[in-house]
CSV table of C-alpha atoms in Angstrom, one decimal:
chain,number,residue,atom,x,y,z
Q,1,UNK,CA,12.2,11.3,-14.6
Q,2,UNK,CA,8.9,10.0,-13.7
Q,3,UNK,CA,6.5,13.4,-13.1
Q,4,UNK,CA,5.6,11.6,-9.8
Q,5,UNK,CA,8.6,13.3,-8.2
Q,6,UNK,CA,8.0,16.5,-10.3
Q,7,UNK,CA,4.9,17.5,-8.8
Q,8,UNK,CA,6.0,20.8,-6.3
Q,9,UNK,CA,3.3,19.5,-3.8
Q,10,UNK,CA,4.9,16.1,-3.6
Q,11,UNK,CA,8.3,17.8,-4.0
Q,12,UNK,CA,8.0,19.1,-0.9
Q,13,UNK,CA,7.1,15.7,1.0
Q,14,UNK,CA,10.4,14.2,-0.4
Q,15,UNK,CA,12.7,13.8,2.5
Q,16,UNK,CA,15.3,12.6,0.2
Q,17,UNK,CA,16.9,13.0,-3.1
Q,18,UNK,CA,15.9,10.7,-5.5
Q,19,UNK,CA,19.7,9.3,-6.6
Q,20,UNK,CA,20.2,7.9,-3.0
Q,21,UNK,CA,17.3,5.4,-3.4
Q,22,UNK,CA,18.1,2.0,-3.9
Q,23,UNK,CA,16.2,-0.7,-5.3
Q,24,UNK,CA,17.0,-3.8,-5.8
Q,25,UNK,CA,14.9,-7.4,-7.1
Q,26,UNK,CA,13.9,-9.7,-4.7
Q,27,UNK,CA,13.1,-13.3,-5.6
Q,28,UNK,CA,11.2,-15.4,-3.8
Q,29,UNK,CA,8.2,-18.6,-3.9
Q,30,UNK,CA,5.0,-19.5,-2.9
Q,31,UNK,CA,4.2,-22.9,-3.0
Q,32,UNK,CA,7.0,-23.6,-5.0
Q,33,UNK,CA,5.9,-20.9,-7.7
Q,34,UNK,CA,8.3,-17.7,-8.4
Q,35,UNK,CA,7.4,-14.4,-7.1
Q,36,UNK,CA,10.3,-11.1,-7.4
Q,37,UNK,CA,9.3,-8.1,-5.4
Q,38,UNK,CA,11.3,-4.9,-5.0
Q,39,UNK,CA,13.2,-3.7,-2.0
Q,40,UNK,CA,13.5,-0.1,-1.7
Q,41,UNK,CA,15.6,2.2,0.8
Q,42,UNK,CA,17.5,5.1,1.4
Q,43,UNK,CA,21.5,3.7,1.0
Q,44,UNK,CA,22.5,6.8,2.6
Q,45,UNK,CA,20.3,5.9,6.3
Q,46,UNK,CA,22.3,3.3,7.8
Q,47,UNK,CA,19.9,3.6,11.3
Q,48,UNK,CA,17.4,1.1,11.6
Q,49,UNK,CA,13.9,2.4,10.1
Q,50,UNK,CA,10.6,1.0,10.1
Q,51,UNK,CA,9.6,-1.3,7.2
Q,52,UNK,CA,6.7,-1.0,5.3
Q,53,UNK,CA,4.8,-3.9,3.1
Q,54,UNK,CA,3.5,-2.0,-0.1
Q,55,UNK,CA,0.9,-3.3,-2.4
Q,56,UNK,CA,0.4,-1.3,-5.5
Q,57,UNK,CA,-2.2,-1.1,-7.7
Q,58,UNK,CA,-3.1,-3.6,-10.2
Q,59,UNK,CA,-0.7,-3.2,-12.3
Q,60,UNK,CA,1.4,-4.8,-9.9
Q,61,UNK,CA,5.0,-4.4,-10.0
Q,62,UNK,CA,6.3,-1.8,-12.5
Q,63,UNK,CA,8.4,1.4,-12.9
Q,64,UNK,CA,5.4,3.8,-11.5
Q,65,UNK,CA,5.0,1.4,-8.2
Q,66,UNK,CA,8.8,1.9,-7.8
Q,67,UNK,CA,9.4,5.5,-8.0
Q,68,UNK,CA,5.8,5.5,-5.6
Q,69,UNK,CA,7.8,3.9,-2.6
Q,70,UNK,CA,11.2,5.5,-3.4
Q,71,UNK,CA,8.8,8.7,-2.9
Q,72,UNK,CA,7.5,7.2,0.2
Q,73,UNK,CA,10.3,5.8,2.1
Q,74,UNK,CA,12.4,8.9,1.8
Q,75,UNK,CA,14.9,8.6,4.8
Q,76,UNK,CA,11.7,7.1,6.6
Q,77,UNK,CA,11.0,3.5,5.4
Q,78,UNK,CA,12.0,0.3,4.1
Q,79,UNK,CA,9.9,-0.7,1.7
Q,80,UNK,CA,9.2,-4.2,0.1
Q,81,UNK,CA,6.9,-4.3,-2.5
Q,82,UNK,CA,4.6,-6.8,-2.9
Q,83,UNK,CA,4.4,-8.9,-6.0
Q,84,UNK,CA,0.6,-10.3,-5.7
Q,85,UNK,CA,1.1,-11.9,-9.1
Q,86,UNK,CA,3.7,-13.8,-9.7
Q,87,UNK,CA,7.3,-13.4,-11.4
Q,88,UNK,CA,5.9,-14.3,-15.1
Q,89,UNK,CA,2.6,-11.7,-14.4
Q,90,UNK,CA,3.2,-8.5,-15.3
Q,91,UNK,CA,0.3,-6.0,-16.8
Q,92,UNK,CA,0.9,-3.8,-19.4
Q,93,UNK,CA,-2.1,-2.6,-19.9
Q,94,UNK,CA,-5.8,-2.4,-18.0
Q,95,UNK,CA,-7.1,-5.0,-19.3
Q,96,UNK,CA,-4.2,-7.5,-18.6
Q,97,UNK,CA,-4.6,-5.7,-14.7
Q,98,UNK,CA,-7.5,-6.2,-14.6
Q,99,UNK,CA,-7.8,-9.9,-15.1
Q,100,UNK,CA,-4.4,-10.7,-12.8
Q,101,UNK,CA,-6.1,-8.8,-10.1
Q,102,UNK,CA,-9.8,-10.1,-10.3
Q,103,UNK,CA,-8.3,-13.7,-10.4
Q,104,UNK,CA,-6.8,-12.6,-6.8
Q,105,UNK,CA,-9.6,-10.9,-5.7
Q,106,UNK,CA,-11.7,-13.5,-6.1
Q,107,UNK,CA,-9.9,-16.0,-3.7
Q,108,UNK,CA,-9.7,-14.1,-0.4
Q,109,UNK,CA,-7.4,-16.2,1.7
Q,110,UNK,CA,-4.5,-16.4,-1.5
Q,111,UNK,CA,-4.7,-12.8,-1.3
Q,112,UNK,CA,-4.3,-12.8,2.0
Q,113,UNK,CA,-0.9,-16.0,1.7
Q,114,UNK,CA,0.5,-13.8,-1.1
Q,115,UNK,CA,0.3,-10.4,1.3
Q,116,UNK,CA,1.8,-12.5,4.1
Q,117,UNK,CA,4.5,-13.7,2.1
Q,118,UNK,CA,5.7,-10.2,1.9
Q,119,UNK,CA,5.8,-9.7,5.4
Q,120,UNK,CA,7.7,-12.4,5.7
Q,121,UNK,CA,9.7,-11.3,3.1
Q,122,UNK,CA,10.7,-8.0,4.3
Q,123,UNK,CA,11.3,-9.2,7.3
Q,124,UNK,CA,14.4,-12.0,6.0
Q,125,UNK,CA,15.9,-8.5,4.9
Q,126,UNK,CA,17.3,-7.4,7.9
Q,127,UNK,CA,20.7,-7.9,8.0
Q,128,UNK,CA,21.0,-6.4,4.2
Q,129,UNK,CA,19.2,-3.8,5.5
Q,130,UNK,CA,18.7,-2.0,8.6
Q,131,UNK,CA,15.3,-2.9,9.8
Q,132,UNK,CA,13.9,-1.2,13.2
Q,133,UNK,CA,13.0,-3.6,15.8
Q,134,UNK,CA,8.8,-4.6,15.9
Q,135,UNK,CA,7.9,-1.6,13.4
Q,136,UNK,CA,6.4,-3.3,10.5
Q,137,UNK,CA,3.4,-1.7,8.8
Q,138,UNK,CA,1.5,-2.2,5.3
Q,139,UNK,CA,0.2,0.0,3.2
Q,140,UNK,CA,-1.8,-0.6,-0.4
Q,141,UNK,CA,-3.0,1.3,-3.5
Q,142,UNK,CA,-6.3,0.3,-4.8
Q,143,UNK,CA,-6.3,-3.1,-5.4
Q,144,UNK,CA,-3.2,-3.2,-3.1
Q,145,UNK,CA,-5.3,-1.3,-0.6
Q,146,UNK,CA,-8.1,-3.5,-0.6
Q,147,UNK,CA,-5.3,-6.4,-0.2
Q,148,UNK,CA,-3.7,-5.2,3.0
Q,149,UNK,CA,-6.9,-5.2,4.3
Q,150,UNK,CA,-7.3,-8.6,4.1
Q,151,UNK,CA,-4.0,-8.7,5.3
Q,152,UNK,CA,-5.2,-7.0,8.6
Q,153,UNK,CA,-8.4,-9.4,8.4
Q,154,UNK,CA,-6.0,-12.3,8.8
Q,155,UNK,CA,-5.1,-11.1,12.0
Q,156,UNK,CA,-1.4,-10.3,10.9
Q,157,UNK,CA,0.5,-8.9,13.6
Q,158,UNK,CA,1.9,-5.5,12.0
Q,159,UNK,CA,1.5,-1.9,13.9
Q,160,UNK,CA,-0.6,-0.8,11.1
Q,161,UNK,CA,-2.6,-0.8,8.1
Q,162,UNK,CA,-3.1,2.3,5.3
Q,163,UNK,CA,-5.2,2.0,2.5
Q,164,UNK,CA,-5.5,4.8,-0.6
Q,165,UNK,CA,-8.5,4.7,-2.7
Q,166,UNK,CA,-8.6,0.8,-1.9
Q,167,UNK,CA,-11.5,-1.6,-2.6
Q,168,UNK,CA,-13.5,-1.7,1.0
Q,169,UNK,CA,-15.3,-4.6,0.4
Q,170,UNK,CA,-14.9,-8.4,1.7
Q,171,UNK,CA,-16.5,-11.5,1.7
Q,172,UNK,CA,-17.1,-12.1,5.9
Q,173,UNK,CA,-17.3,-9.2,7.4
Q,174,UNK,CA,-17.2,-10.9,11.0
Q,175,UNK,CA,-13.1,-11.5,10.3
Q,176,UNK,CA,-12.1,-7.9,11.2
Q,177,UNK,CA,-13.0,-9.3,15.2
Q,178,UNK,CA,-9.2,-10.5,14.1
Q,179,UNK,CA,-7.6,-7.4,13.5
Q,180,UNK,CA,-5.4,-6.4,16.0
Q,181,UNK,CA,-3.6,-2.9,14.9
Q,182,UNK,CA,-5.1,0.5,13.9
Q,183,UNK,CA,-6.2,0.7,10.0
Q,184,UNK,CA,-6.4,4.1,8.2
Q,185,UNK,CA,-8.5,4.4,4.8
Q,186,UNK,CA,-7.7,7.2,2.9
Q,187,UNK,CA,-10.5,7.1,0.5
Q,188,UNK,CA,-11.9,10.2,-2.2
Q,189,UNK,CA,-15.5,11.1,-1.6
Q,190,UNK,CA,-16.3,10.7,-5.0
Q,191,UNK,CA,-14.6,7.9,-6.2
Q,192,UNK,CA,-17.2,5.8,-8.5
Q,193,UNK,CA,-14.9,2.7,-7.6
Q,194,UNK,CA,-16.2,2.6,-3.9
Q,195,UNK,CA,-19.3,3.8,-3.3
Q,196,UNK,CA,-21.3,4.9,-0.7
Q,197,UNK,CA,-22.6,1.6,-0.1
Q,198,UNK,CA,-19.7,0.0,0.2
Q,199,UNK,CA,-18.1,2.5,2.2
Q,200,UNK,CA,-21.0,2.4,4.7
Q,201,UNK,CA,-20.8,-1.2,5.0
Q,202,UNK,CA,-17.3,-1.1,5.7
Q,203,UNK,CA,-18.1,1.3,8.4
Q,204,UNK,CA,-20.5,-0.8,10.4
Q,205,UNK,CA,-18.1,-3.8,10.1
Q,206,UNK,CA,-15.2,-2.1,11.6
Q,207,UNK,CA,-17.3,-0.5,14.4
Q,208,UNK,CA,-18.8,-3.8,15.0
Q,209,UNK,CA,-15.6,-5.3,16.0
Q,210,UNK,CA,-14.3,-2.6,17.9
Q,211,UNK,CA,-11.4,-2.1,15.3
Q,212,UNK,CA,-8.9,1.3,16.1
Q,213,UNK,CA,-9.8,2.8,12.6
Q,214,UNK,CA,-10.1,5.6,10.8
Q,215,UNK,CA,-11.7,6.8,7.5
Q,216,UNK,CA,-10.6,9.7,5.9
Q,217,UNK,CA,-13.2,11.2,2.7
Q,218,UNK,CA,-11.3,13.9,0.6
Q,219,UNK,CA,-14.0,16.1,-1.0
Q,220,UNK,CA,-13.3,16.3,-4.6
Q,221,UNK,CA,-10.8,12.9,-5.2
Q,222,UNK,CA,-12.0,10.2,-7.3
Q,223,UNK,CA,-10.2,6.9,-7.3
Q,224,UNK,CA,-6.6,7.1,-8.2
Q,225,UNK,CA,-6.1,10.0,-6.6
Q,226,UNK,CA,-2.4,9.5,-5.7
Q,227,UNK,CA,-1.5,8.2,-9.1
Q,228,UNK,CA,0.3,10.6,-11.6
Q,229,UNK,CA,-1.0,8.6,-14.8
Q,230,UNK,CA,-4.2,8.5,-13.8
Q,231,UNK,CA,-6.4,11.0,-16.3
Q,232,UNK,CA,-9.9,9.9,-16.4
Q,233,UNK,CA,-12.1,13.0,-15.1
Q,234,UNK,CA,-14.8,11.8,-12.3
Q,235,UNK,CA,-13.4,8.2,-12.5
Q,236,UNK,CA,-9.3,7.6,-12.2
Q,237,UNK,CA,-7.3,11.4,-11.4
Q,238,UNK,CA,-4.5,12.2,-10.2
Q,239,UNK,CA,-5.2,14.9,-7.1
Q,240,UNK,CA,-1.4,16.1,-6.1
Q,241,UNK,CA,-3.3,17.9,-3.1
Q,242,UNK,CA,-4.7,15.3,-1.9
Q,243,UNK,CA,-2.6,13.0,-2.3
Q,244,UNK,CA,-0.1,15.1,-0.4
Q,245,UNK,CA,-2.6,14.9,2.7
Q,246,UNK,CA,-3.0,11.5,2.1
Q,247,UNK,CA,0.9,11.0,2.4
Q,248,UNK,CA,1.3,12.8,5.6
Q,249,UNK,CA,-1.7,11.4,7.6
Q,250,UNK,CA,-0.4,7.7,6.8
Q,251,UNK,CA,3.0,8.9,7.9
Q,252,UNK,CA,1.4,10.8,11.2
Q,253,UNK,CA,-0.5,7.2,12.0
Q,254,UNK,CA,3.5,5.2,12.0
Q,255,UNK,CA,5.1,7.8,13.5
Q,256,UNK,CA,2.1,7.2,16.4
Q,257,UNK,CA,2.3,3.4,16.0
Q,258,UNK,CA,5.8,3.4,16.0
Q,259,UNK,CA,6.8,5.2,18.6
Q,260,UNK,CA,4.9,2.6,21.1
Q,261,UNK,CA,6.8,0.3,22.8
């Protein structure tokens, strides 16, 4: 079993037991090219929930990203999780992440199709799933985090936006004016990945347009904070605390966001 769901702290965020998730492949294209994401529910809920768009870290879709949003959904969420890659791009190691994710990064608006295409995504599953009316949010893991950003950037029309130890940066500021629901960085104060800088700069451009956000700096977390495998003191660590806190103030913004009409 994947020590994800074996940590007491996040043991005790589980609303659910693990052998009553489903998930199940999800094919789809962009531009005529093929993308397969993964949809992932509780089989047990059969009332509507709210879905969630889930962007994972740059090693895209895999096992670890799975068992993530089976932790997260719980009896809460539909998740769909995004494949930012395409079907033939999977990373198997850093390296291999690293250069599927810079290629993406580095064209802001097909990040910003390939998030979009999610949404959409998730949203032709209702009907195989029990999706709750309007309640549509996105959250992202660093790389994923800095992609649903951009998502919110775009102007995409979702109730909400949460980022974990995501990428802050982008290239024209002046497009948060279009963001039009509340966004909520969870970010660790020392995390080498997104400095001060960046994190200041990110600051001034969401209080410049008048963006519903929040920024949340847990003393002690590096990048990767919510990630199991990650092992690299002062750089990439997993911080079960924290990443317990992290969990429940993304799930006290929906449950906010959600319960507006």
């Amino acid at each position: 079993m994947n020590k994800l769901l074996l940590s007491p702290f996040l043991l005790a965020f589980c609303t659910s037991v693990a052998a009553e998730m489903v998930s199940r492949p999800v094919p789809y294209e962009i531009d005529g090219k093929p993308f397969e994401g993964a949809l992932v529910y509780d089989d047990t809920q059969k009332s509507p929930r709210p879905g969630l768009v889930m962007v994972p870290n740059w090693l895209g879709v895999s096992p670890a990203a799975t068992e993530q949003a089976k932790l997260i959904a719980g009896q809460r969420y539909v998740i769909f999780i995004a494949d930012m890659y395409g079907k033939d791009i999977r990373p198997s190691n850093p390296d291999e992440a690293r250069a599927a994710a810079t290629a993406v990064r580095g064209d802001r608006a097909l990040m910003r199709k390939r998030a979009q295409a999610a949404v959409d995504v998730l949203k032709a599953q209702d009907g195989q799933v029990a999706l709750a009316p309007g309640k549509l949010g996105a959250i992202g893991f660093c790389f994923g985090g800095g992609s649903i950003l951009e998502l919110a950037r775009s102007g995409s029309p979702l109730k909400g936006f949460v980022s974990f130890h995501g990428n802050l940066d982008t290239p024209d500021p002046a497009d948060a004016r279009q963001i039009k629901a509340p966004i909520l960085v969870l970010h660790g104060a020392d995390d080498p990945s997104v400095p001060k800088a960046q994190v200041d700069a990110f600051q001034a451009e969401m209080t410049a347009a008048k963006v519903d956000w929040q920024l949340v700096s847990y003393g002690g977390a590096v990048h990767s904070f919510t990630d199991p495998d990650a092992n690299v003191p002062g750089r990439n660590q997993y911080h079960p605390a924290v990443a317990l806190r992290a969990y429940k103030a993304m799930n006290d913004l929906f449950d906010e966001v959600f319960a507006q009409p």
